[in-house]
């Protein structure tokens, strides 16, 4: 493990995982907000909104993430001139967050929609009966119950998202997979140890997270 | 017991990873030629597996199932010198990150893949050559005002993530903004689109891109190399006999014109004259 006794290498490793953390954090927020909105659209009584939601899910769920991220750079930024910052790294970071968010939102939307199906129809009927609007029914009665039912699938999506964050490396952010490439390139004598450290870091963080989500899902489940 | 289950999970995981890593660095060559090393394998089996790059025009480029480029030609020269026909060569695509493991595990007999000789790599593999001394350079649009690396301040430079050229820009030319992609073709696309001002890597690789038909007359290589990258031929660490043989073959190729022919048929098409192969710089194969 003498590769990681060099402070420069440790710095590369830490920076790589910091980018992954930042990408995951920002994209989680983006994907949750977008996903809930999309789910609301897909169950709403307005056909146009339903169609938009369905189109979004079908488009982004069936496009490889690599292509989406790639399009964020070469489509959004290069061709359409959309740019967030003059700093190359920051700009690529936000382009990556946009890509990850729109992609993951499709999965979040589907998870929430399946959660809505676990809420007995009587709940919605009762809400309508006491005069609540669609919006009130959804936000006060349906979503809180649906949300508690989908903690576990959302956990899986979150874990997938944090690993998918490495794909932003394709547009040049020095996240963990690029950091790994750099270390392997400079230390040809320690390819396997470097690989194991990077893979192990993901596992060491994500396995407890997985257990955490299971625990939370049990804790919050609606006991019917 | 939750704890034991956790421990078991971790145990299984490390095992899986170890298997995925193909057991680390004690792979066996699996050569059936009797004598160890490439010389024995070549004379016994009349077969060689050569690792090359698949995505570098002019050097090692895969189109369909065939490979073309200067590295490929060098590979053919070495194989011929070892007594292996072209039909006995199996080309295998390698990327930068798997060159050492491939050699150590015996997945390939030789690596000819823009493989810079350096001390870390020498610890685990042996190098024949160098067959070419490349230098880091810049590819810019023909009308660019960039004349060398010192003119990069405030400019956007593109290179491949995690590569030596990218690292050199970060450490030696801090005023330049570095955009990284996972392949040079993306860098060249960004250069053509004007998102970056220059692409940087070894001059020989840049020349290959500049020579591509779709970019004809659009780009130029600045021609002020600011590093030395000796390209070697990688083989097993303990195969010093094979390494010496490779150096003999290269020395012979430099004098009998086959080295020049390899250049002229590939990178030379862009008009760059063949370099002189300095046979005094050959590695000592220890």
XYZ file of C-alpha atoms in Angstrom:
510
model
C 0.000 0.000 0.000
C 2.975 2.323 -0.405
C 1.017 4.078 -3.163
C -1.125 5.710 -0.485
C 1.832 6.837 1.610
C 2.398 9.642 -0.890
C 0.310 12.675 0.183
C -0.269 13.703 -3.444
C -1.893 10.342 -4.210
C -4.030 10.530 -1.084
C -5.136 13.973 -2.214
C -6.150 12.621 -5.641
C -8.117 9.845 -3.933
C -9.873 12.183 -1.480
C -10.698 14.754 -4.168
C -12.167 12.010 -6.346
C -14.516 10.813 -3.640
C -15.418 14.369 -2.615
C -16.664 15.000 -6.148
C -18.704 11.783 -5.956
C -20.208 12.949 -2.653
C -21.076 16.378 -4.050
C -22.542 14.901 -7.227
C -24.605 12.405 -5.242
C -25.873 15.022 -2.795
C -26.939 17.585 -5.388
C -28.391 14.975 -7.742
C -30.358 13.324 -4.934
C -32.094 16.610 -4.206
C -32.671 17.287 -7.898
C -33.937 13.781 -8.617
C -36.293 13.725 -5.610
C -37.879 17.074 -6.435
C -38.210 16.230 -10.133
C -39.348 12.679 -9.407
C -42.145 13.734 -7.046
C -43.312 16.349 -9.573
C -43.299 13.756 -12.357
C -45.183 11.242 -10.223
C -47.795 13.902 -9.431
C -48.101 14.608 -13.164
C -48.530 10.935 -14.009
C -51.439 10.463 -11.594
C -53.052 13.850 -12.229
C -56.427 14.224 -13.972
C -54.854 16.436 -16.689
C -54.056 14.401 -19.875
C -51.308 16.779 -21.082
C -49.408 16.483 -17.802
C -49.872 12.709 -17.778
C -48.468 12.522 -21.294
C -45.511 14.732 -20.407
C -44.678 12.605 -17.382
C -44.917 9.381 -19.354
C -42.761 10.788 -22.170
C -40.095 11.926 -19.698
C -39.910 8.545 -17.994
C -39.813 6.616 -21.255
C -37.161 8.868 -22.744
C -34.720 9.060 -19.870
C -35.249 5.615 -18.416
C -34.377 4.019 -21.744
C -31.375 6.156 -22.690
C -27.937 5.073 -21.475
C -26.713 7.464 -18.794
C -23.371 7.831 -20.567
C -25.176 9.330 -23.547
C -27.229 11.663 -21.354
C -24.126 12.999 -19.604
C -22.359 13.228 -22.948
C -25.281 15.213 -24.367
C -25.203 17.549 -21.356
C -21.692 18.575 -22.417
C -21.822 18.420 -26.202
C -25.511 19.317 -26.551
C -26.428 21.654 -23.718
C -23.053 23.309 -23.302
C -21.252 23.113 -26.673
C -24.156 23.516 -29.050
C -26.727 25.446 -27.056
C -24.196 27.465 -25.076
C -25.745 26.671 -21.690
C -23.078 27.277 -19.092
C -23.190 27.691 -15.336
C -19.670 28.762 -14.532
C -16.436 29.792 -16.267
C -14.546 27.315 -14.119
C -14.250 24.164 -16.225
C -14.581 21.845 -13.254
C -17.602 23.584 -11.747
C -19.328 23.832 -15.095
C -18.815 20.128 -15.758
C -19.991 19.377 -12.237
C -23.300 21.152 -12.756
C -23.749 19.646 -16.206
C -23.234 16.274 -14.542
C -25.774 17.083 -11.820
C -28.350 18.014 -14.477
C -27.743 14.762 -16.348
C -27.867 12.600 -13.230
C -30.986 14.380 -11.948
C -33.106 14.039 -15.089
C -32.074 10.393 -15.453
C -32.625 9.390 -11.823
C -35.882 11.376 -11.614
C -37.451 8.904 -14.045
C -36.685 6.043 -11.657
C -37.806 8.009 -8.591
C -41.081 8.830 -10.349
C -41.786 5.170 -11.088
C -40.950 4.138 -7.515
C -43.310 6.743 -6.083
C -46.030 5.779 -8.541
C -45.827 2.168 -7.377
C -45.987 3.484 -3.816
C -49.187 5.326 -4.636
C -50.687 1.978 -5.642
C -50.114 0.685 -2.114
C -52.400 3.361 -0.682
C -55.943 1.941 -0.469
C -58.394 3.662 -2.796
C -60.634 4.350 0.194
C -58.078 6.907 1.462
C -58.469 9.029 -1.663
C -62.239 8.593 -1.700
C -62.489 9.696 1.912
C -60.356 12.757 1.170
C -62.549 13.684 -1.768
C -65.631 13.121 0.380
C -64.601 15.763 2.873
C -64.073 18.215 0.019
C -60.309 18.184 -0.543
C -58.981 19.233 -3.972
C -56.744 16.921 -6.034
C -53.671 18.817 -4.866
C -54.653 18.574 -1.204
C -55.510 14.891 -1.527
C -52.159 14.171 -3.135
C -49.926 16.213 -0.841
C -51.666 15.572 2.473
C -53.096 12.073 2.170
C -51.578 10.043 -0.685
C -47.903 11.057 -0.936
C -47.111 10.831 2.791
C -48.394 7.252 2.841
C -46.886 6.365 -0.539
C -43.532 7.855 0.453
C -43.272 5.610 3.497
C -43.907 2.564 1.356
C -41.091 3.300 -1.104
C -38.149 3.928 1.238
C -36.491 0.650 0.245
C -36.724 1.106 -3.556
C -35.631 4.733 -3.169
C -32.640 3.421 -1.223
C -31.682 1.209 -4.157
C -32.045 4.141 -6.520
C -29.875 6.276 -4.264
C -27.155 3.622 -4.138
C -27.283 3.262 -7.911
C -27.062 7.038 -8.244
C -23.921 7.293 -6.133
C -22.184 4.714 -8.335
C -23.592 6.276 -11.505
C -21.930 9.516 -10.427
C -18.640 8.046 -11.689
C -20.018 8.344 -15.226
C -19.634 12.122 -15.006
C -15.946 11.323 -15.431
C -16.744 10.939 -19.107
C -16.952 14.729 -19.441
C -13.806 15.298 -17.462
C -14.612 15.764 -13.823
C -11.792 14.238 -11.760
C -14.153 12.004 -9.804
C -13.111 8.683 -8.312
C -12.939 6.665 -11.521
C -10.698 9.265 -13.151
C -8.682 9.564 -9.955
C -8.202 5.801 -10.102
C -7.067 6.029 -13.726
C -4.567 8.722 -12.826
C -3.092 6.702 -9.955
C -2.898 3.542 -12.065
C -1.228 5.473 -14.869
C 1.407 6.855 -12.507
C 1.888 3.660 -10.484
C 1.964 0.788 -12.932
C 3.358 -1.453 -10.218
C 0.265 -1.225 -7.992
C -2.698 -1.575 -10.335
C -4.564 -4.213 -8.313
C -4.156 -2.576 -4.856
C -5.366 0.766 -6.244
C -8.369 -0.914 -7.831
C -9.206 -2.710 -4.589
C -8.969 0.476 -2.516
C -11.335 2.358 -4.827
C -13.831 -0.480 -5.145
C -13.573 -1.140 -1.404
C -14.301 2.492 -0.563
C -17.579 2.355 -2.465
C -18.523 -0.933 -0.810
C -17.520 0.231 2.672
C -19.730 3.299 2.397
C -22.678 1.855 0.501
C -23.218 -1.423 2.361
C -24.001 0.382 5.658
C -26.163 2.829 3.707
C -28.113 -0.123 2.340
C -28.653 -1.492 5.853
C -29.673 1.992 6.965
C -32.364 2.163 4.326
C -33.697 -1.297 5.286
C -33.919 -0.229 8.900
C -35.635 3.028 7.963
C -38.101 1.234 5.693
C -39.101 -1.136 8.505
C -39.335 1.716 10.956
C -41.545 3.921 8.789
C -43.678 1.289 7.090
C -47.390 1.955 7.321
C -48.634 -0.921 9.455
C -51.930 -1.829 7.939
C -26.647 -12.762 14.608
C -26.505 -9.510 12.705
C -22.758 -9.080 13.299
C -21.728 -12.436 11.818
C -23.983 -11.812 8.840
C -22.247 -8.503 8.255
C -18.836 -10.115 8.562
C -19.862 -12.815 6.125
C -21.066 -10.222 3.675
C -17.748 -8.400 3.829
C -15.822 -11.650 3.545
C -17.764 -12.692 0.485
C -17.282 -9.261 -0.982
C -13.509 -9.220 -0.610
C -13.370 -12.704 -2.094
C -15.440 -11.612 -5.048
C -13.213 -8.608 -5.580
C -10.090 -10.722 -5.353
C -11.483 -13.077 -7.963
C -12.492 -10.130 -10.119
C -8.929 -8.915 -9.906
C -7.838 -12.263 -11.331
C -5.769 -13.244 -8.331
C -3.362 -10.346 -8.409
C 0.103 -10.486 -9.827
C 1.271 -14.051 -9.843
C -0.370 -15.211 -13.058
C 1.341 -17.877 -15.086
C 2.362 -17.306 -18.659
C 0.694 -20.506 -19.749
C 3.139 -20.783 -22.601
C 3.381 -24.249 -24.029
C 6.572 -23.665 -25.922
C 8.685 -25.399 -23.318
C 11.212 -22.596 -22.880
C 9.871 -19.665 -20.940
C 9.655 -16.197 -22.426
C 8.625 -14.950 -25.831
C 11.618 -16.360 -27.693
C 10.695 -19.892 -26.643
C 7.009 -19.331 -27.293
C 7.596 -17.838 -30.733
C 9.869 -20.642 -31.903
C 7.699 -23.340 -30.321
C 4.112 -22.269 -31.063
C 4.762 -19.897 -33.970
C 2.156 -17.692 -32.260
C 2.266 -14.394 -30.371
C -0.394 -12.353 -28.609
C 0.335 -8.628 -28.910
C -1.518 -5.972 -26.895
C -2.197 -2.750 -28.801
C -4.368 0.359 -28.568
C -7.552 0.383 -30.617
C -8.476 4.058 -30.579
C -5.439 5.980 -31.782
C -5.450 6.824 -35.473
C -2.039 6.366 -37.085
C -0.706 4.361 -34.108
C -3.147 1.631 -33.175
C -6.642 1.830 -34.620
C -9.178 -0.951 -34.834
C -11.564 -0.944 -37.775
C -13.817 -3.964 -37.697
C -11.505 -6.812 -36.798
C -8.300 -5.460 -38.304
C -5.774 -3.141 -36.710
C -3.682 -0.498 -38.455
C -1.006 1.941 -37.366
C 2.643 2.456 -36.511
C 2.474 0.398 -33.297
C 0.898 -2.432 -35.275
C 3.701 -2.309 -37.869
C 6.325 -2.356 -35.090
C 4.542 -5.381 -33.625
C 4.751 -7.126 -37.007
C 8.490 -6.347 -37.275
C 9.122 -7.846 -33.817
C 7.017 -10.927 -34.602
C 8.838 -11.451 -37.903
C 12.197 -11.171 -36.138
C 11.072 -13.839 -33.691
C 10.054 -16.094 -36.573
C 6.275 -15.646 -36.326
C 4.228 -15.107 -39.483
C 1.604 -12.326 -39.630
C -1.102 -14.996 -39.507
C 0.309 -16.195 -36.185
C -0.189 -12.849 -34.470
C -3.256 -12.405 -32.305
C -3.917 -8.699 -31.668
C -5.550 -7.858 -28.368
C -6.944 -4.446 -27.460
C -5.431 -2.995 -24.295
C -6.217 0.262 -22.541
C -3.697 2.198 -20.484
C -4.921 0.823 -17.158
C -4.672 -2.876 -17.983
C -1.302 -3.058 -19.726
C 0.689 -4.195 -16.672
C -1.867 -6.771 -15.444
C -2.186 -8.223 -18.962
C 1.577 -8.741 -19.176
C 1.843 -10.125 -15.639
C -1.004 -12.581 -16.126
C 0.257 -13.691 -19.504
C -2.883 -12.523 -21.334
C -0.519 -10.918 -23.840
C 3.088 -11.734 -24.730
C 4.015 -8.204 -25.782
C 2.509 -4.759 -25.435
C 3.086 -2.198 -28.186
C 0.624 0.491 -27.159
C 2.187 3.977 -26.860
C 3.717 2.540 -23.705
C 5.989 5.086 -22.040
C 8.963 3.547 -20.223
C 9.091 4.739 -16.600
C 10.555 3.550 -13.315
C 7.291 2.501 -11.642
C 6.361 0.334 -14.601
C 9.890 -1.105 -14.768
C 9.295 -2.599 -11.321
C 6.709 -4.999 -12.727
C 7.383 -5.343 -16.448
C 10.426 -5.413 -18.702
C 10.836 -2.970 -21.581
C 12.445 -3.463 -24.960
C 13.112 -0.394 -27.083
C 12.468 2.539 -27.087
C 11.315 2.360 -30.695
C 10.258 6.009 -30.697
C 10.861 9.027 -28.463
C 7.652 11.014 -28.307
C 7.229 14.365 -26.603
C 4.180 16.126 -25.240
C 2.973 18.744 -27.680
C -0.093 20.808 -28.560
C -2.676 20.442 -31.311
C -4.280 23.788 -32.193
C -6.480 25.193 -34.965
C -4.357 26.366 -37.955
C -5.070 30.034 -37.225
C -4.246 29.778 -33.523
C -1.840 32.148 -31.796
C -0.649 29.488 -29.351
C 3.036 28.919 -30.026
C 3.966 26.668 -27.129
C 3.048 25.586 -23.628
C 3.989 28.951 -22.094
C 1.272 30.620 -24.192
C -1.429 28.544 -22.508
C -2.188 30.930 -19.627
C -5.951 31.415 -19.391
C -6.518 29.092 -22.336
C -8.538 25.882 -22.247
C -6.521 22.757 -22.883
C -7.954 19.291 -23.354
C -6.411 15.932 -22.546
C -7.414 12.471 -21.432
C -8.390 12.106 -17.790
C -5.760 10.550 -15.567
C -3.077 10.554 -18.261
C 0.516 11.717 -17.898
C 0.035 14.731 -20.233
C -2.996 15.879 -18.216
C -1.027 15.590 -15.003
C 1.869 17.595 -16.458
C -0.450 20.468 -17.424
C -1.885 20.497 -13.892
C 1.499 20.575 -12.208
C 3.679 22.632 -14.593
C 1.215 24.976 -16.345
C -1.207 25.940 -13.598
C -2.516 29.013 -15.472
C -4.059 26.857 -18.157
C -7.586 25.550 -17.694
C -7.690 21.803 -18.136
C -10.699 20.061 -19.659
C -10.452 16.276 -19.471
C -12.307 13.616 -21.420
C -11.999 9.866 -21.461
C -10.753 9.789 -25.050
C -8.773 12.012 -27.383
C -11.480 11.844 -30.019
C -13.780 13.804 -27.682
C -11.007 16.345 -27.135
C -10.586 16.746 -30.880
C -14.372 17.155 -31.261
C -14.326 19.887 -28.608
C -11.368 21.526 -30.376
C -13.252 21.472 -33.676
C -16.277 22.987 -31.901
C -14.196 25.713 -30.267
C -14.914 24.731 -26.642
C -11.197 24.235 -26.033
C -8.213 26.093 -27.476
C -5.757 23.215 -27.639
C -5.429 19.466 -27.221
C -2.320 18.108 -25.568
C -0.671 14.702 -25.541
C 2.315 13.013 -27.204
C 3.109 14.611 -30.572
C 2.880 11.315 -32.418
C -0.714 10.770 -31.264
C -1.658 14.340 -32.201
C -0.128 13.852 -35.641
C -2.393 10.854 -36.100
C -5.484 12.930 -35.375
C -4.315 15.857 -37.504
C -3.901 13.420 -40.383
C -7.503 12.189 -40.209
C -9.490 12.992 -43.331
C -12.349 14.845 -41.648
C -9.892 17.292 -40.032
C -7.583 17.749 -42.999
C -6.162 21.286 -43.023
C -7.997 22.337 -39.837
C -5.401 21.670 -37.156
C -1.660 21.876 -36.755
C 0.766 20.394 -34.250
C 2.717 23.254 -32.656
C 5.981 21.308 -32.816
C 7.551 22.380 -29.533
C 7.671 19.196 -27.484
C 8.012 19.853 -23.748
C 8.688 16.365 -22.413
C 10.323 13.084 -23.388
C 8.182 9.964 -23.611
C 10.233 6.967 -24.733
C 7.852 4.351 -26.134
C 8.900 0.837 -25.189
C 7.685 -2.668 -25.826
C 6.438 -4.269 -22.638
C 6.978 -7.906 -21.761
C 7.282 -10.112 -18.688
C 9.578 -8.843 -15.948
C 11.823 -11.907 -15.918
C 12.121 -12.241 -19.696
C 15.416 -10.427 -20.218
C 16.317 -12.806 -23.048
C 13.209 -11.759 -24.967
C 13.923 -8.132 -24.210
C 17.460 -8.353 -25.605
C 16.104 -10.076 -28.700
C 13.568 -7.270 -29.212
C 16.330 -4.682 -29.034
C 18.365 -6.649 -31.597
C 15.364 -6.809 -33.929
C 14.724 -3.056 -33.563
C 18.383 -2.245 -34.193
C 18.319 -4.363 -37.325
C 15.038 -2.774 -38.465
C 16.587 0.683 -38.139
C 19.347 -0.190 -40.587
C 17.487 -2.369 -43.116
C 14.747 0.172 -43.843
C 11.802 -1.761 -42.404
C 11.464 0.748 -39.548
C 11.247 3.599 -42.046
C 8.744 1.646 -44.134
C 6.566 1.087 -41.049
C 6.537 4.852 -40.470
C 5.946 5.796 -44.104
C 2.964 3.452 -44.384
C 1.256 4.895 -41.316
C 2.114 8.191 -39.622
C 4.326 9.296 -42.518
C 1.211 9.758 -44.657
C 0.654 13.118 -42.958
C 3.933 14.286 -44.479
C 6.083 13.937 -41.373
C 9.442 12.438 -42.334
C 10.495 9.236 -40.574
C 12.445 9.805 -37.345
C 15.930 8.431 -36.836
C 15.779 5.488 -34.439
C 18.578 6.100 -31.934
C 19.813 2.565 -31.283
C 22.251 3.715 -28.596
C 19.352 4.478 -26.239
C 18.071 0.921 -26.029
C 17.152 -0.361 -22.555
C 19.586 -2.642 -20.736
C 16.882 -5.297 -20.155
C 17.755 -5.853 -16.502
